[in-house]
């Protein structure tokens, strides 16, 4: 691979790039290599000072030889590193070399020879505490948290009837206890005592939240596009779903379905069409993925589904598992909790392993919506899908001669649009009401960019034709689009 010297000395150090002097102590270099291998991999340029000065490596050949042995002598297990040399001119004007250490991302947990584990966070190597180290091991699939025995839990804490129902579903012909003792390490024995795994509690437990208090799904619906607190708090619904994995999944999905608004409008050929805010597969897949792949070793938070007027987000505890990263979500699959994922598959919540995320992208594109957004924060993954824009076709309603402008996908009624798209005023009023039933006529005028008297005139026409109505007083009430069902 060719490197540009100017880039190496000027580019900012970050998640996947670092500069080090050839005088660096091998133990210090081991920290960087371990941190990168545990995170996203990266490159270390040896022979460049922190300020970008090129000091090269030729004068420090003994140090360099020691550095080349760092991945083997100071990293446990060894880190896969591929060295490269590039020609340069050092700060004295002499011909010299820079050593590039290309560090492979690893699906194993690496530590230094002092048994200290690190992970790369930005341009720093963050030392992992015991709990963080265990969480990274679970995330990488070195071991599975769902297989860990649950302290003080026993067979009496499992619902054997639930196990029997599952055995019948998968065609297992023997009794429930035999299934648990003979399959997937749900029950293991050591020193004459039987231990129940986390997966067994989460899937078949009588009261799973007794052992995993935050293993639940919280759904919060907001009035507007922001999370407001205090006197401005705009939460309209806040529901918590607990219980066994299957019951929790079923209940959470059923509730969210009631909160996904559908818009009925008159389309081509005078046929009424009904369009939801989001394709059902997309929001269902995001929630099921969160339940199947969240990090259950993180006890401090739960899965949160947040429904705003313009988007739906799903926040799941844990970093992306295995070799999965934001850039390869569509093509790379790794089950953090394979037993939980398998049961969800048996109940047809998980359809085809590894294909769900790619299908979300395709379905969002098919309905003309932006691609889903995935962001990784500190031990939290957030997925977002944007709301559909209803393209109403109004027939028989007088249209303004003037062509108005709007930004097609924005629901932020407090700011004017910068993207110009010709559109009829009555149609735009309906879209704004669909996006924010509490919108004021002044906000409509500001957003569309026309006189408020024009807004009042069009609203009056829509009300006379039975397309919209006002519910409640001018202050404190809201608008409602009247669908055929509401008319009946």
mmCIF file of N, CA, C and O in Angstrom, residues 261 469 480-488:
data_model
loop_
_atom_site.group_PDB
_atom_site.id
_atom_site.type_symbol
_atom_site.label_atom_id
_atom_site.label_comp_id
_atom_site.label_asym_id
_atom_site.label_seq_id
_atom_site.Cartn_x
_atom_site.Cartn_y
_atom_site.Cartn_z
ATOM 1 N N UNK A 261 -48.587 5.500 13.093
ATOM 2 C CA UNK A 261 -49.737 6.105 12.440
ATOM 3 C C UNK A 261 -49.817 5.702 10.970
ATOM 4 O O UNK A 261 -48.812 5.499 10.303
ATOM 5 N N UNK A 469 -60.620 18.554 10.412
ATOM 6 C CA UNK A 469 -61.461 19.191 11.406
ATOM 7 C C UNK A 469 -60.597 19.587 12.598
ATOM 8 O O UNK A 469 -59.505 19.050 12.805
ATOM 9 N N UNK A 480 -57.101 17.287 12.906
ATOM 10 C CA UNK A 480 -57.266 15.885 12.583
ATOM 11 C C UNK A 480 -57.640 15.737 11.127
ATOM 12 O O UNK A 480 -58.551 16.424 10.635
ATOM 13 N N UNK A 481 -56.929 14.856 10.420
ATOM 14 C CA UNK A 481 -57.297 14.543 9.037
ATOM 15 C C UNK A 481 -58.379 13.478 9.062
ATOM 16 O O UNK A 481 -58.249 12.460 9.756
ATOM 17 N N UNK A 482 -59.467 13.701 8.354
ATOM 18 C CA UNK A 482 -60.622 12.790 8.401
ATOM 19 C C UNK A 482 -60.469 11.751 7.308
ATOM 20 O O UNK A 482 -60.581 12.047 6.110
ATOM 21 N N UNK A 483 -60.190 10.514 7.711
ATOM 22 C CA UNK A 483 -60.079 9.411 6.765
ATOM 23 C C UNK A 483 -61.447 8.839 6.479
ATOM 24 O O UNK A 483 -62.432 9.140 7.194
ATOM 25 N N UNK A 484 -61.594 7.998 5.456
ATOM 26 C CA UNK A 484 -62.877 7.374 5.161
ATOM 27 C C UNK A 484 -63.476 6.636 6.357
ATOM 28 O O UNK A 484 -64.654 6.644 6.596
ATOM 29 N N UNK A 485 -62.591 5.974 7.165
ATOM 30 C CA UNK A 485 -63.091 5.251 8.320
ATOM 31 C C UNK A 485 -63.712 6.211 9.337
ATOM 32 O O UNK A 485 -64.731 5.930 9.954
ATOM 33 N N UNK A 486 -63.071 7.358 9.538
ATOM 34 C CA UNK A 486 -63.575 8.342 10.481
ATOM 35 C C UNK A 486 -64.876 8.971 9.983
ATOM 36 O O UNK A 486 -65.734 9.345 10.756
ATOM 37 N N UNK A 487 -64.995 9.099 8.660
ATOM 38 C CA UNK A 487 -66.237 9.650 8.118
ATOM 39 C C UNK A 487 -67.384 8.686 8.356
ATOM 40 O O UNK A 487 -68.514 9.083 8.582
ATOM 41 N N UNK A 488 -67.086 7.380 8.271
ATOM 42 C CA UNK A 488 -68.135 6.376 8.479
ATOM 43 C C UNK A 488 -68.477 6.221 9.917
ATOM 44 O O UNK A 488 -69.535 5.738 10.268
#
